[in-house]
């Protein structure tokens, strides 16, 4: 038997998880439960079983199940935006190439996946009934719109096209992406990923032609 720094005896090989590591493990377990069970996966009992811990540990780290689910939402949404922006930063430096890379990677296999989008739909359904989820969604939405607004502003300057309100253009783009993701999640036969990319690039061309002038 080994001793921790506090003097408590632990089984050999046991390592106490840092609080943030444990919080992330619980959030990832929540995501797996939602993928597997949909709305029914938002259950402290199921998530605890999936993570191999007691429900008391969820209470210890999050207080209530909505806090855990919101934390899972934060991790997922931050990860999705980071994935897209990593691809954007790897694209050619021209603003058009960066904006097109954003569209292309929004329909990449890592993001345009029915399990991923299914979790997104569950999260959307919880927002109206959970102030904590609503706060997370507002933060995620703002970060996304601000990111797109910067890409659009750079594109407009490079192309010399007039955009009366880059913010409204970014909101329109966000609504287009959300709508396409939702339509495909509900019916994957509605369109192919490459068709989604084409729609997004046509939208970019509309910017150049004055759609938001």
PDB file of C-alpha atoms in Angstrom:
ATOM      1  CA  UNK A   1       0.000   0.000   0.000  1.00  0.00           C
ATOM      2  CA  UNK A   2       1.181   3.513  -0.791  1.00  0.00           C
ATOM      3  CA  UNK A   3       0.390   6.750   0.998  1.00  0.00           C
ATOM      4  CA  UNK A   4      -0.850   9.977  -0.557  1.00  0.00           C
ATOM      5  CA  UNK A   5       0.556  13.320   0.565  1.00  0.00           C
ATOM      6  CA  UNK A   6      -2.329  13.560   3.013  1.00  0.00           C
ATOM      7  CA  UNK A   7      -1.320  10.256   4.585  1.00  0.00           C
ATOM      8  CA  UNK A   8      -4.380   8.348   3.342  1.00  0.00           C
ATOM      9  CA  UNK A   9      -3.488   4.824   2.250  1.00  0.00           C
ATOM     10  CA  UNK A  10      -4.252   4.016  -1.394  1.00  0.00           C
ATOM     11  CA  UNK A  11      -4.057   0.868  -3.437  1.00  0.00           C
ATOM     12  CA  UNK A  12      -0.875   0.497  -5.477  1.00  0.00           C
ATOM     13  CA  UNK A  13      -1.292   1.995  -8.907  1.00  0.00           C
ATOM     14  CA  UNK A  14      -4.122   4.342  -7.852  1.00  0.00           C
ATOM     15  CA  UNK A  15      -3.679   7.946  -8.979  1.00  0.00           C
ATOM     16  CA  UNK A  16      -5.928  10.693  -7.731  1.00  0.00           C
ATOM     17  CA  UNK A  17      -7.297  12.611 -10.695  1.00  0.00           C
ATOM     18  CA  UNK A  18      -6.917  16.377 -10.786  1.00  0.00           C
ATOM     19  CA  UNK A  19     -10.365  18.028 -10.464  1.00  0.00           C
ATOM     20  CA  UNK A  20     -10.339  19.403 -14.018  1.00  0.00           C
ATOM     21  CA  UNK A  21      -9.282  16.016 -15.429  1.00  0.00           C
ATOM     22  CA  UNK A  22     -12.112  14.330 -13.545  1.00  0.00           C
ATOM     23  CA  UNK A  23     -14.593  16.979 -14.704  1.00  0.00           C
ATOM     24  CA  UNK A  24     -13.540  16.380 -18.301  1.00  0.00           C
ATOM     25  CA  UNK A  25     -13.852  12.599 -17.918  1.00  0.00           C
ATOM     26  CA  UNK A  26     -17.374  13.010 -16.583  1.00  0.00           C
ATOM     27  CA  UNK A  27     -18.254  15.392 -19.420  1.00  0.00           C
ATOM     28  CA  UNK A  28     -16.934  12.938 -22.002  1.00  0.00           C
ATOM     29  CA  UNK A  29     -18.961  10.164 -20.364  1.00  0.00           C
ATOM     30  CA  UNK A  30     -22.027  12.405 -20.633  1.00  0.00           C
ATOM     31  CA  UNK A  31     -21.381  12.908 -24.341  1.00  0.00           C
ATOM     32  CA  UNK A  32     -21.119   9.149 -24.893  1.00  0.00           C
ATOM     33  CA  UNK A  33     -24.393   8.600 -23.032  1.00  0.00           C
ATOM     34  CA  UNK A  34     -26.166  11.205 -25.141  1.00  0.00           C
ATOM     35  CA  UNK A  35     -24.807   9.671 -28.357  1.00  0.00           C
ATOM     36  CA  UNK A  36     -26.083   6.267 -27.248  1.00  0.00           C
ATOM     37  CA  UNK A  37     -29.406   7.218 -25.677  1.00  0.00           C
ATOM     38  CA  UNK A  38     -30.324  10.715 -26.884  1.00  0.00           C
ATOM     39  CA  UNK A  39     -32.301  12.755 -24.354  1.00  0.00           C
ATOM     40  CA  UNK A  40     -32.564   9.704 -22.095  1.00  0.00           C
ATOM     41  CA  UNK A  41     -28.774   9.817 -21.736  1.00  0.00           C
ATOM     42  CA  UNK A  42     -29.059  13.005 -19.656  1.00  0.00           C
ATOM     43  CA  UNK A  43     -29.148  10.939 -16.488  1.00  0.00           C
ATOM     44  CA  UNK A  44     -26.789  11.114 -13.511  1.00  0.00           C
ATOM     45  CA  UNK A  45     -27.178   7.371 -12.985  1.00  0.00           C
ATOM     46  CA  UNK A  46     -26.282   6.464 -16.571  1.00  0.00           C
ATOM     47  CA  UNK A  47     -23.428   8.933 -16.773  1.00  0.00           C
ATOM     48  CA  UNK A  48     -21.978   7.693 -13.488  1.00  0.00           C
ATOM     49  CA  UNK A  49     -22.163   4.094 -14.744  1.00  0.00           C
ATOM     50  CA  UNK A  50     -20.518   5.096 -18.022  1.00  0.00           C
ATOM     51  CA  UNK A  51     -17.685   6.864 -16.174  1.00  0.00           C
ATOM     52  CA  UNK A  52     -17.345   4.070 -13.618  1.00  0.00           C
ATOM     53  CA  UNK A  53     -17.938   6.362 -10.654  1.00  0.00           C
ATOM     54  CA  UNK A  54     -20.639   7.024  -8.077  1.00  0.00           C
ATOM     55  CA  UNK A  55     -23.368   9.595  -8.600  1.00  0.00           C
ATOM     56  CA  UNK A  56     -21.950  11.359  -5.572  1.00  0.00           C
ATOM     57  CA  UNK A  57     -18.840  12.248  -7.570  1.00  0.00           C
ATOM     58  CA  UNK A  58     -21.020  14.053 -10.116  1.00  0.00           C
ATOM     59  CA  UNK A  59     -22.621  16.014  -7.284  1.00  0.00           C
ATOM     60  CA  UNK A  60     -19.186  16.762  -5.836  1.00  0.00           C
ATOM     61  CA  UNK A  61     -17.807  18.198  -9.087  1.00  0.00           C
ATOM     62  CA  UNK A  62     -20.918  19.764 -10.609  1.00  0.00           C
ATOM     63  CA  UNK A  63     -23.642  20.059  -8.014  1.00  0.00           C
ATOM     64  CA  UNK A  64     -26.394  19.094 -10.466  1.00  0.00           C
ATOM     65  CA  UNK A  65     -26.773  17.244 -13.734  1.00  0.00           C
ATOM     66  CA  UNK A  66     -27.487  20.401 -15.783  1.00  0.00           C
ATOM     67  CA  UNK A  67     -24.100  21.810 -14.783  1.00  0.00           C
ATOM     68  CA  UNK A  68     -22.385  18.639 -16.005  1.00  0.00           C
ATOM     69  CA  UNK A  69     -24.294  18.615 -19.293  1.00  0.00           C
ATOM     70  CA  UNK A  70     -23.504  22.299 -19.849  1.00  0.00           C
ATOM     71  CA  UNK A  71     -19.820  21.587 -19.214  1.00  0.00           C
ATOM     72  CA  UNK A  72     -19.995  18.796 -21.802  1.00  0.00           C
ATOM     73  CA  UNK A  73     -21.602  21.264 -24.223  1.00  0.00           C
ATOM     74  CA  UNK A  74     -18.795  23.771 -23.595  1.00  0.00           C
ATOM     75  CA  UNK A  75     -16.133  21.154 -24.285  1.00  0.00           C
ATOM     76  CA  UNK A  76     -17.846  19.945 -27.449  1.00  0.00           C
ATOM     77  CA  UNK A  77     -18.580  23.393 -28.918  1.00  0.00           C
ATOM     78  CA  UNK A  78     -15.083  24.717 -28.120  1.00  0.00           C
ATOM     79  CA  UNK A  79     -13.577  21.615 -29.697  1.00  0.00           C
ATOM     80  CA  UNK A  80     -15.638  21.971 -32.870  1.00  0.00           C
ATOM     81  CA  UNK A  81     -14.682  25.617 -33.364  1.00  0.00           C
ATOM     82  CA  UNK A  82     -11.026  24.862 -32.587  1.00  0.00           C
ATOM     83  CA  UNK A  83     -11.049  22.063 -35.180  1.00  0.00           C
ATOM     84  CA  UNK A  84     -12.402  24.367 -37.871  1.00  0.00           C
ATOM     85  CA  UNK A  85     -10.043  27.223 -37.008  1.00  0.00           C
ATOM     86  CA  UNK A  86      -7.025  24.918 -37.026  1.00  0.00           C
ATOM     87  CA  UNK A  87      -7.910  24.066 -40.631  1.00  0.00           C
ATOM     88  CA  UNK A  88      -8.512  27.743 -41.441  1.00  0.00           C
ATOM     89  CA  UNK A  89      -5.102  28.693 -40.045  1.00  0.00           C
ATOM     90  CA  UNK A  90      -3.523  25.957 -42.180  1.00  0.00           C
ATOM     91  CA  UNK A  91      -5.143  27.288 -45.366  1.00  0.00           C
ATOM     92  CA  UNK A  92      -3.638  29.847 -47.732  1.00  0.00           C
ATOM     93  CA  UNK A  93      -3.412  33.275 -46.094  1.00  0.00           C
ATOM     94  CA  UNK A  94      -5.784  34.970 -48.539  1.00  0.00           C
ATOM     95  CA  UNK A  95      -9.109  35.888 -46.834  1.00  0.00           C
ATOM     96  CA  UNK A  96     -11.173  34.063 -49.480  1.00  0.00           C
ATOM     97  CA  UNK A  97      -9.191  30.851 -48.952  1.00  0.00           C
ATOM     98  CA  UNK A  98      -9.618  31.146 -45.181  1.00  0.00           C
ATOM     99  CA  UNK A  99     -13.371  31.698 -45.420  1.00  0.00           C
ATOM    100  CA  UNK A 100     -13.746  28.809 -47.861  1.00  0.00           C
ATOM    101  CA  UNK A 101     -11.663  26.593 -45.546  1.00  0.00           C
ATOM    102  CA  UNK A 102     -14.121  27.424 -42.772  1.00  0.00           C
ATOM    103  CA  UNK A 103     -16.977  26.190 -44.963  1.00  0.00           C
ATOM    104  CA  UNK A 104     -15.153  23.090 -46.168  1.00  0.00           C
ATOM    105  CA  UNK A 105     -14.188  21.977 -42.682  1.00  0.00           C
ATOM    106  CA  UNK A 106     -17.680  22.611 -41.345  1.00  0.00           C
ATOM    107  CA  UNK A 107     -18.624  19.619 -43.501  1.00  0.00           C
ATOM    108  CA  UNK A 108     -15.547  17.502 -42.731  1.00  0.00           C
ATOM    109  CA  UNK A 109     -16.036  13.956 -41.335  1.00  0.00           C
ATOM    110  CA  UNK A 110     -14.857  15.099 -37.896  1.00  0.00           C
ATOM    111  CA  UNK A 111     -17.758  17.545 -37.566  1.00  0.00           C
ATOM    112  CA  UNK A 112     -20.327  16.447 -40.129  1.00  0.00           C
ATOM    113  CA  UNK A 113     -21.060  13.253 -38.249  1.00  0.00           C
ATOM    114  CA  UNK A 114     -24.521  12.112 -37.238  1.00  0.00           C
ATOM    115  CA  UNK A 115     -23.445  11.245 -33.682  1.00  0.00           C
ATOM    116  CA  UNK A 116     -21.910  14.694 -33.231  1.00  0.00           C
ATOM    117  CA  UNK A 117     -24.925  16.470 -34.679  1.00  0.00           C
ATOM    118  CA  UNK A 118     -27.297  14.253 -32.706  1.00  0.00           C
ATOM    119  CA  UNK A 119     -25.675  15.442 -29.483  1.00  0.00           C
ATOM    120  CA  UNK A 120     -26.023  19.013 -30.753  1.00  0.00           C
ATOM    121  CA  UNK A 121     -29.780  18.501 -31.259  1.00  0.00           C
ATOM    122  CA  UNK A 122     -30.149  17.194 -27.693  1.00  0.00           C
ATOM    123  CA  UNK A 123     -28.297  20.236 -26.378  1.00  0.00           C
ATOM    124  CA  UNK A 124     -30.559  22.558 -28.357  1.00  0.00           C
ATOM    125  CA  UNK A 125     -33.594  20.888 -26.797  1.00  0.00           C
ATOM    126  CA  UNK A 126     -32.276  21.562 -23.286  1.00  0.00           C
ATOM    127  CA  UNK A 127     -31.491  25.247 -23.786  1.00  0.00           C
ATOM    128  CA  UNK A 128     -35.067  26.483 -23.308  1.00  0.00           C
ATOM    129  CA  UNK A 129     -35.405  24.741 -19.949  1.00  0.00           C
ATOM    130  CA  UNK A 130     -31.969  25.230 -18.391  1.00  0.00           C
ATOM    131  CA  UNK A 131     -30.553  28.684 -17.557  1.00  0.00           C
ATOM    132  CA  UNK A 132     -27.072  27.132 -17.334  1.00  0.00           C
ATOM    133  CA  UNK A 133     -27.414  25.580 -20.800  1.00  0.00           C
ATOM    134  CA  UNK A 134     -28.781  28.850 -22.144  1.00  0.00           C
ATOM    135  CA  UNK A 135     -25.741  30.711 -20.809  1.00  0.00           C
ATOM    136  CA  UNK A 136     -23.400  28.185 -22.425  1.00  0.00           C
ATOM    137  CA  UNK A 137     -25.212  28.451 -25.743  1.00  0.00           C
ATOM    138  CA  UNK A 138     -24.997  32.245 -25.689  1.00  0.00           C
ATOM    139  CA  UNK A 139     -21.262  32.056 -25.087  1.00  0.00           C
ATOM    140  CA  UNK A 140     -20.753  29.478 -27.838  1.00  0.00           C
ATOM    141  CA  UNK A 141     -22.924  31.419 -30.295  1.00  0.00           C
ATOM    142  CA  UNK A 142     -21.131  34.700 -29.606  1.00  0.00           C
ATOM    143  CA  UNK A 143     -17.703  33.109 -30.092  1.00  0.00           C
ATOM    144  CA  UNK A 144     -18.817  31.553 -33.391  1.00  0.00           C
ATOM    145  CA  UNK A 145     -20.378  34.759 -34.758  1.00  0.00           C
ATOM    146  CA  UNK A 146     -17.378  36.884 -33.755  1.00  0.00           C
ATOM    147  CA  UNK A 147     -15.035  34.424 -35.474  1.00  0.00           C
ATOM    148  CA  UNK A 148     -17.083  34.413 -38.682  1.00  0.00           C
ATOM    149  CA  UNK A 149     -17.500  38.193 -38.585  1.00  0.00           C
ATOM    150  CA  UNK A 150     -13.709  38.624 -38.598  1.00  0.00           C
ATOM    151  CA  UNK A 151     -13.346  36.244 -41.566  1.00  0.00           C
ATOM    152  CA  UNK A 152     -16.085  38.089 -43.452  1.00  0.00           C
ATOM    153  CA  UNK A 153     -14.604  41.514 -42.694  1.00  0.00           C
ATOM    154  CA  UNK A 154     -11.178  40.420 -43.964  1.00  0.00           C
ATOM    155  CA  UNK A 155     -12.789  38.919 -47.078  1.00  0.00           C
ATOM    156  CA  UNK A 156     -14.740  42.116 -47.826  1.00  0.00           C
ATOM    157  CA  UNK A 157     -11.622  44.259 -47.527  1.00  0.00           C
ATOM    158  CA  UNK A 158      -9.588  41.940 -49.762  1.00  0.00           C
ATOM    159  CA  UNK A 159     -12.298  41.632 -52.417  1.00  0.00           C
ATOM    160  CA  UNK A 160     -13.391  45.266 -52.263  1.00  0.00           C
ATOM    161  CA  UNK A 161     -17.044  44.307 -51.729  1.00  0.00           C
ATOM    162  CA  UNK A 162     -19.481  46.358 -49.668  1.00  0.00           C
ATOM    163  CA  UNK A 163     -21.020  44.737 -46.601  1.00  0.00           C
ATOM    164  CA  UNK A 164     -23.262  47.046 -44.622  1.00  0.00           C
ATOM    165  CA  UNK A 165     -23.071  44.950 -41.452  1.00  0.00           C
ATOM    166  CA  UNK A 166     -20.505  42.153 -41.158  1.00  0.00           C
ATOM    167  CA  UNK A 167     -22.220  41.157 -37.901  1.00  0.00           C
ATOM    168  CA  UNK A 168     -25.554  40.539 -39.650  1.00  0.00           C
ATOM    169  CA  UNK A 169     -23.752  38.689 -42.425  1.00  0.00           C
ATOM    170  CA  UNK A 170     -22.079  36.483 -39.804  1.00  0.00           C
ATOM    171  CA  UNK A 171     -25.461  35.799 -38.177  1.00  0.00           C
ATOM    172  CA  UNK A 172     -26.854  34.830 -41.582  1.00  0.00           C
ATOM    173  CA  UNK A 173     -23.928  32.502 -42.212  1.00  0.00           C
ATOM    174  CA  UNK A 174     -24.352  30.918 -38.779  1.00  0.00           C
ATOM    175  CA  UNK A 175     -28.046  30.324 -39.429  1.00  0.00           C
ATOM    176  CA  UNK A 176     -27.196  28.719 -42.781  1.00  0.00           C
ATOM    177  CA  UNK A 177     -24.686  26.324 -41.203  1.00  0.00           C
ATOM    178  CA  UNK A 178     -27.008  25.439 -38.315  1.00  0.00           C
ATOM    179  CA  UNK A 179     -29.877  24.819 -40.719  1.00  0.00           C
ATOM    180  CA  UNK A 180     -27.820  22.558 -42.959  1.00  0.00           C
ATOM    181  CA  UNK A 181     -26.443  20.604 -39.987  1.00  0.00           C
ATOM    182  CA  UNK A 182     -29.949  20.101 -38.571  1.00  0.00           C
ATOM    183  CA  UNK A 183     -31.466  19.100 -41.928  1.00  0.00           C
ATOM    184  CA  UNK A 184     -28.721  16.521 -42.523  1.00  0.00           C
ATOM    185  CA  UNK A 185     -28.898  15.174 -38.972  1.00  0.00           C
ATOM    186  CA  UNK A 186     -32.646  14.555 -39.348  1.00  0.00           C
ATOM    187  CA  UNK A 187     -32.257  13.132 -42.852  1.00  0.00           C
ATOM    188  CA  UNK A 188     -28.730  12.251 -44.080  1.00  0.00           C
ATOM    189  CA  UNK A 189     -30.166  11.638 -47.552  1.00  0.00           C
ATOM    190  CA  UNK A 190     -31.204  15.290 -47.857  1.00  0.00           C
ATOM    191  CA  UNK A 191     -27.835  16.269 -49.356  1.00  0.00           C
ATOM    192  CA  UNK A 192     -24.213  15.220 -49.517  1.00  0.00           C
ATOM    193  CA  UNK A 193     -21.379  16.988 -47.639  1.00  0.00           C
ATOM    194  CA  UNK A 194     -19.913  18.264 -50.905  1.00  0.00           C
ATOM    195  CA  UNK A 195     -23.288  19.829 -51.719  1.00  0.00           C
ATOM    196  CA  UNK A 196     -23.240  21.569 -48.343  1.00  0.00           C
ATOM    197  CA  UNK A 197     -19.810  22.942 -49.227  1.00  0.00           C
ATOM    198  CA  UNK A 198     -21.141  24.162 -52.570  1.00  0.00           C
ATOM    199  CA  UNK A 199     -24.031  25.952 -50.846  1.00  0.00           C
ATOM    200  CA  UNK A 200     -21.590  27.624 -48.445  1.00  0.00           C
ATOM    201  CA  UNK A 201     -19.275  28.752 -51.235  1.00  0.00           C
ATOM    202  CA  UNK A 202     -22.232  30.094 -53.214  1.00  0.00           C
ATOM    203  CA  UNK A 203     -23.139  32.095 -50.123  1.00  0.00           C
ATOM    204  CA  UNK A 204     -19.598  33.531 -50.081  1.00  0.00           C
ATOM    205  CA  UNK A 205     -19.931  34.466 -53.732  1.00  0.00           C
ATOM    206  CA  UNK A 206     -23.181  36.215 -52.847  1.00  0.00           C
ATOM    207  CA  UNK A 207     -21.219  38.388 -50.431  1.00  0.00           C
ATOM    208  CA  UNK A 208     -18.928  39.482 -53.246  1.00  0.00           C
ATOM    209  CA  UNK A 209     -21.922  40.264 -55.457  1.00  0.00           C
ATOM    210  CA  UNK A 210     -23.479  42.515 -52.832  1.00  0.00           C
ATOM    211  CA  UNK A 211     -25.953  40.292 -51.002  1.00  0.00           C
ATOM    212  CA  UNK A 212     -25.313  42.198 -47.759  1.00  0.00           C
ATOM    213  CA  UNK A 213     -24.485  45.596 -49.267  1.00  0.00           C
TER     214      UNK A 213
END
